[in-house]
Amino acid sequence: MDLLGRIRQHFSDSAQLKLSCAQSLGEPLQRAAGLMVRCLMNDGKILACGNGGSAADAQHFSAELLNRFEMERPGLAAVALTTDTSTLTSIANDYDYVQVFSKQVRALGRPGDVLLAISTSGNSPNVVDAVEAAHEKQMTVVALTGKDGGRMAALLQPQDVHLNVPSPVTARIQEVHILCLHCLCDAIDVQLLGVE
């Protein structure tokens, strides 16, 4: 096995996918950032959820908004729904794991808030349930998916934004997801701070 060649191929595949997504995801990212800025400017909040690596991405995004990204600014209202183990385990135990995010969305979400729903397959049952709960609460959804968008793609409404990474490889999808999240953080900052 040529391990060095394999490692280099990962870099090449990642770079090529990112470059191909620059065209297809640029406009949806701009729309998503605009939705998030309007939400924050109207005293709303962004709720974020996902499983596994996508849970880490939800937490990463929330941390960048609550603390700061690359520019100094006041903290922004963002909550990762993946971090409260007492809440997560009580919902999973008393009800069903499918509801671990949707029950939080129903309790915390308000009309005008945004749900950042992350699933590489687009089929994660608890994230799908969260999308449905967000719509019930008159929230807008920014869906970060991969492959063909899965069940989440079919649930999205005209006001929502779908950021779909058209790859069958989970690792590559996740690599583009983190770039998308950084693009959103930067776009939010420059819109709020008026940076050229």
PDB file of C-alpha atoms in Angstrom, residues 32-187:
ATOM      1  CA  ALA A  32     -28.071  31.795   4.677  1.00  0.00           C
ATOM      2  CA  ALA A  33     -25.811  34.486   6.119  1.00  0.00           C
ATOM      3  CA  GLY A  34     -28.430  37.119   5.309  1.00  0.00           C
ATOM      4  CA  LEU A  35     -31.116  35.110   7.111  1.00  0.00           C
ATOM      5  CA  MET A  36     -28.893  34.685  10.137  1.00  0.00           C
ATOM      6  CA  VAL A  37     -27.971  38.372  10.275  1.00  0.00           C
ATOM      7  CA  ARG A  38     -31.641  39.414  10.064  1.00  0.00           C
ATOM      8  CA  CYS A  39     -32.467  36.946  12.823  1.00  0.00           C
ATOM      9  CA  LEU A  40     -29.704  38.268  15.094  1.00  0.00           C
ATOM     10  CA  MET A  41     -30.519  41.919  14.355  1.00  0.00           C
ATOM     11  CA  ASN A  42     -34.123  41.244  15.412  1.00  0.00           C
ATOM     12  CA  ASP A  43     -33.030  39.801  18.777  1.00  0.00           C
ATOM     13  CA  GLY A  44     -33.436  36.240  17.547  1.00  0.00           C
ATOM     14  CA  LYS A  45     -31.110  33.312  18.034  1.00  0.00           C
ATOM     15  CA  ILE A  46     -29.595  30.497  16.045  1.00  0.00           C
ATOM     16  CA  LEU A  47     -30.094  26.950  17.295  1.00  0.00           C
ATOM     17  CA  ALA A  48     -27.744  24.303  15.888  1.00  0.00           C
ATOM     18  CA  CYS A  49     -27.874  20.517  15.925  1.00  0.00           C
ATOM     19  CA  GLY A  50     -26.309  17.401  14.426  1.00  0.00           C
ATOM     20  CA  ASN A  51     -24.918  14.004  15.432  1.00  0.00           C
ATOM     21  CA  GLY A  52     -21.320  12.849  15.835  1.00  0.00           C
ATOM     22  CA  GLY A  53     -19.014  15.011  13.745  1.00  0.00           C
ATOM     23  CA  SER A  54     -22.000  17.176  12.871  1.00  0.00           C
ATOM     24  CA  ALA A  55     -22.624  17.711  16.605  1.00  0.00           C
ATOM     25  CA  ALA A  56     -19.052  18.953  16.868  1.00  0.00           C
ATOM     26  CA  ASP A  57     -19.705  21.264  13.909  1.00  0.00           C
ATOM     27  CA  ALA A  58     -22.859  22.618  15.594  1.00  0.00           C
ATOM     28  CA  GLN A  59     -20.847  23.335  18.733  1.00  0.00           C
ATOM     29  CA  HIS A  60     -17.990  24.868  16.754  1.00  0.00           C
ATOM     30  CA  PHE A  61     -20.384  27.219  14.947  1.00  0.00           C
ATOM     31  CA  SER A  62     -22.134  28.200  18.165  1.00  0.00           C
ATOM     32  CA  ALA A  63     -18.796  28.904  19.865  1.00  0.00           C
ATOM     33  CA  GLU A  64     -17.628  31.111  16.983  1.00  0.00           C
ATOM     34  CA  LEU A  65     -20.792  33.215  17.298  1.00  0.00           C
ATOM     35  CA  LEU A  66     -21.045  33.343  21.090  1.00  0.00           C
ATOM     36  CA  ASN A  67     -17.382  34.187  21.556  1.00  0.00           C
ATOM     37  CA  ARG A  68     -15.915  35.533  18.319  1.00  0.00           C
ATOM     38  CA  PHE A  69     -14.676  34.372  14.941  1.00  0.00           C
ATOM     39  CA  GLU A  70     -11.794  36.450  13.540  1.00  0.00           C
ATOM     40  CA  MET A  71     -12.892  39.956  14.520  1.00  0.00           C
ATOM     41  CA  GLU A  72     -13.654  41.493  17.877  1.00  0.00           C
ATOM     42  CA  ARG A  73     -17.370  42.008  18.431  1.00  0.00           C
ATOM     43  CA  PRO A  74     -20.025  41.381  21.092  1.00  0.00           C
ATOM     44  CA  GLY A  75     -21.234  37.806  21.434  1.00  0.00           C
ATOM     45  CA  LEU A  76     -24.082  36.670  19.209  1.00  0.00           C
ATOM     46  CA  ALA A  77     -27.042  34.531  20.303  1.00  0.00           C
ATOM     47  CA  ALA A  78     -26.353  30.931  19.280  1.00  0.00           C
ATOM     48  CA  VAL A  79     -27.083  27.676  21.080  1.00  0.00           C
ATOM     49  CA  ALA A  80     -25.787  24.205  20.244  1.00  0.00           C
ATOM     50  CA  LEU A  81     -28.535  21.739  21.139  1.00  0.00           C
ATOM     51  CA  THR A  82     -25.937  18.975  21.418  1.00  0.00           C
ATOM     52  CA  THR A  83     -24.204  19.914  24.658  1.00  0.00           C
ATOM     53  CA  ASP A  84     -26.547  19.500  27.638  1.00  0.00           C
ATOM     54  CA  THR A  85     -26.129  15.842  28.596  1.00  0.00           C
ATOM     55  CA  SER A  86     -28.862  15.966  31.248  1.00  0.00           C
ATOM     56  CA  THR A  87     -31.367  17.281  28.713  1.00  0.00           C
ATOM     57  CA  LEU A  88     -30.255  14.913  25.957  1.00  0.00           C
ATOM     58  CA  THR A  89     -30.285  11.812  28.138  1.00  0.00           C
ATOM     59  CA  SER A  90     -33.563  12.629  29.884  1.00  0.00           C
ATOM     60  CA  ILE A  91     -35.355  13.142  26.558  1.00  0.00           C
ATOM     61  CA  ALA A  92     -33.808   9.978  25.112  1.00  0.00           C
ATOM     62  CA  ASN A  93     -34.705   7.997  28.226  1.00  0.00           C
ATOM     63  CA  ASP A  94     -38.202   9.365  28.885  1.00  0.00           C
ATOM     64  CA  TYR A  95     -39.302   9.684  25.254  1.00  0.00           C
ATOM     65  CA  ASP A  96     -37.153   8.754  22.289  1.00  0.00           C
ATOM     66  CA  TYR A  97     -33.721   9.661  20.925  1.00  0.00           C
ATOM     67  CA  VAL A  98     -35.456  10.986  17.813  1.00  0.00           C
ATOM     68  CA  GLN A  99     -36.816  13.848  19.944  1.00  0.00           C
ATOM     69  CA  VAL A 100     -33.546  15.000  21.577  1.00  0.00           C
ATOM     70  CA  PHE A 101     -33.345  18.089  19.367  1.00  0.00           C
ATOM     71  CA  SER A 102     -37.003  18.684  18.463  1.00  0.00           C
ATOM     72  CA  LYS A 103     -38.118  18.980  22.094  1.00  0.00           C
ATOM     73  CA  GLN A 104     -35.436  21.623  22.627  1.00  0.00           C
ATOM     74  CA  VAL A 105     -36.481  23.463  19.451  1.00  0.00           C
ATOM     75  CA  ARG A 106     -40.111  23.476  20.598  1.00  0.00           C
ATOM     76  CA  ALA A 107     -39.106  24.822  24.026  1.00  0.00           C
ATOM     77  CA  LEU A 108     -36.459  27.363  22.985  1.00  0.00           C
ATOM     78  CA  GLY A 109     -37.372  28.325  19.423  1.00  0.00           C
ATOM     79  CA  ARG A 110     -39.378  31.435  18.599  1.00  0.00           C
ATOM     80  CA  PRO A 111     -40.753  32.764  15.307  1.00  0.00           C
ATOM     81  CA  GLY A 112     -37.902  34.406  13.427  1.00  0.00           C
ATOM     82  CA  ASP A 113     -35.183  32.222  14.954  1.00  0.00           C
ATOM     83  CA  VAL A 114     -32.991  30.069  12.708  1.00  0.00           C
ATOM     84  CA  LEU A 115     -32.257  26.357  13.003  1.00  0.00           C
ATOM     85  CA  LEU A 116     -28.908  25.219  11.612  1.00  0.00           C
ATOM     86  CA  ALA A 117     -29.588  21.533  10.934  1.00  0.00           C
ATOM     87  CA  ILE A 118     -26.509  19.469  10.044  1.00  0.00           C
ATOM     88  CA  SER A 119     -26.612  15.919   8.653  1.00  0.00           C
ATOM     89  CA  THR A 120     -24.150  14.486   6.141  1.00  0.00           C
ATOM     90  CA  SER A 121     -26.797  12.063   4.834  1.00  0.00           C
ATOM     91  CA  GLY A 122     -29.762  14.379   5.282  1.00  0.00           C
ATOM     92  CA  ASN A 123     -31.546  11.427   6.868  1.00  0.00           C
ATOM     93  CA  SER A 124     -30.698  11.669  10.593  1.00  0.00           C
ATOM     94  CA  PRO A 125     -34.111  11.066  12.232  1.00  0.00           C
ATOM     95  CA  ASN A 126     -33.508  13.444  15.146  1.00  0.00           C
ATOM     96  CA  VAL A 127     -32.327  16.245  12.846  1.00  0.00           C
ATOM     97  CA  VAL A 128     -35.274  15.662  10.498  1.00  0.00           C
ATOM     98  CA  ASP A 129     -37.575  15.884  13.549  1.00  0.00           C
ATOM     99  CA  ALA A 130     -35.866  19.149  14.562  1.00  0.00           C
ATOM    100  CA  VAL A 131     -36.536  20.610  11.100  1.00  0.00           C
ATOM    101  CA  GLU A 132     -40.219  19.751  11.433  1.00  0.00           C
ATOM    102  CA  ALA A 133     -40.308  21.317  14.915  1.00  0.00           C
ATOM    103  CA  ALA A 134     -38.611  24.479  13.617  1.00  0.00           C
ATOM    104  CA  HIS A 135     -41.264  24.878  10.947  1.00  0.00           C
ATOM    105  CA  GLU A 136     -43.984  24.457  13.593  1.00  0.00           C
ATOM    106  CA  LYS A 137     -42.333  27.325  15.516  1.00  0.00           C
ATOM    107  CA  GLN A 138     -42.177  29.515  12.370  1.00  0.00           C
ATOM    108  CA  MET A 139     -38.401  29.354  12.298  1.00  0.00           C
ATOM    109  CA  THR A 140     -36.246  29.387   9.197  1.00  0.00           C
ATOM    110  CA  VAL A 141     -33.990  26.390   8.542  1.00  0.00           C
ATOM    111  CA  VAL A 142     -30.488  26.374   7.139  1.00  0.00           C
ATOM    112  CA  ALA A 143     -29.810  22.740   6.247  1.00  0.00           C
ATOM    113  CA  LEU A 144     -26.244  21.531   5.808  1.00  0.00           C
ATOM    114  CA  THR A 145     -26.339  18.129   4.098  1.00  0.00           C
ATOM    115  CA  GLY A 146     -24.452  15.868   1.719  1.00  0.00           C
ATOM    116  CA  LYS A 147     -25.116  13.174  -0.869  1.00  0.00           C
ATOM    117  CA  ASP A 148     -28.590  13.883  -2.342  1.00  0.00           C
ATOM    118  CA  GLY A 149     -29.858  15.853   0.678  1.00  0.00           C
ATOM    119  CA  GLY A 150     -31.904  12.936   1.977  1.00  0.00           C
ATOM    120  CA  ARG A 151     -35.214  13.392   3.787  1.00  0.00           C
ATOM    121  CA  MET A 152     -34.250  16.898   4.913  1.00  0.00           C
ATOM    122  CA  ALA A 153     -34.182  18.178   1.335  1.00  0.00           C
ATOM    123  CA  ALA A 154     -37.818  17.199   0.852  1.00  0.00           C
ATOM    124  CA  LEU A 155     -38.901  18.987   4.052  1.00  0.00           C
ATOM    125  CA  LEU A 156     -37.384  22.373   3.271  1.00  0.00           C
ATOM    126  CA  GLN A 157     -39.698  25.287   2.551  1.00  0.00           C
ATOM    127  CA  PRO A 158     -39.126  28.191   0.147  1.00  0.00           C
ATOM    128  CA  GLN A 159     -37.771  30.491   2.890  1.00  0.00           C
ATOM    129  CA  ASP A 160     -35.214  27.860   3.997  1.00  0.00           C
ATOM    130  CA  VAL A 161     -31.698  27.478   2.608  1.00  0.00           C
ATOM    131  CA  HIS A 162     -30.207  24.140   1.563  1.00  0.00           C
ATOM    132  CA  LEU A 163     -26.413  23.867   1.585  1.00  0.00           C
ATOM    133  CA  ASN A 164     -25.884  20.483  -0.060  1.00  0.00           C
ATOM    134  CA  VAL A 165     -22.441  18.980  -0.677  1.00  0.00           C
ATOM    135  CA  PRO A 166     -22.892  16.559  -3.583  1.00  0.00           C
ATOM    136  CA  SER A 167     -20.439  13.876  -2.510  1.00  0.00           C
ATOM    137  CA  PRO A 168     -20.944  10.257  -1.397  1.00  0.00           C
ATOM    138  CA  VAL A 169     -17.948  10.411   0.978  1.00  0.00           C
ATOM    139  CA  THR A 170     -18.765  11.449   4.559  1.00  0.00           C
ATOM    140  CA  ALA A 171     -15.274  12.760   5.325  1.00  0.00           C
ATOM    141  CA  ARG A 172     -15.278  14.994   2.242  1.00  0.00           C
ATOM    142  CA  ILE A 173     -18.784  16.266   3.071  1.00  0.00           C
ATOM    143  CA  GLN A 174     -17.682  17.154   6.606  1.00  0.00           C
ATOM    144  CA  GLU A 175     -14.627  18.999   5.293  1.00  0.00           C
ATOM    145  CA  VAL A 176     -16.816  21.181   3.099  1.00  0.00           C
ATOM    146  CA  HIS A 177     -19.294  21.644   5.949  1.00  0.00           C
ATOM    147  CA  ILE A 178     -16.643  23.194   8.177  1.00  0.00           C
ATOM    148  CA  LEU A 179     -15.609  25.526   5.348  1.00  0.00           C
ATOM    149  CA  CYS A 180     -19.270  26.518   4.898  1.00  0.00           C
ATOM    150  CA  LEU A 181     -19.566  27.251   8.610  1.00  0.00           C
ATOM    151  CA  HIS A 182     -16.470  29.430   8.501  1.00  0.00           C
ATOM    152  CA  CYS A 183     -17.890  31.246   5.453  1.00  0.00           C
ATOM    153  CA  LEU A 184     -21.109  31.873   7.405  1.00  0.00           C
ATOM    154  CA  CYS A 185     -19.202  33.166  10.434  1.00  0.00           C
ATOM    155  CA  ASP A 186     -17.187  35.534   8.273  1.00  0.00           C
ATOM    156  CA  ALA A 187     -20.220  36.704   6.286  1.00  0.00           C
TER     157      ALA A 187
END
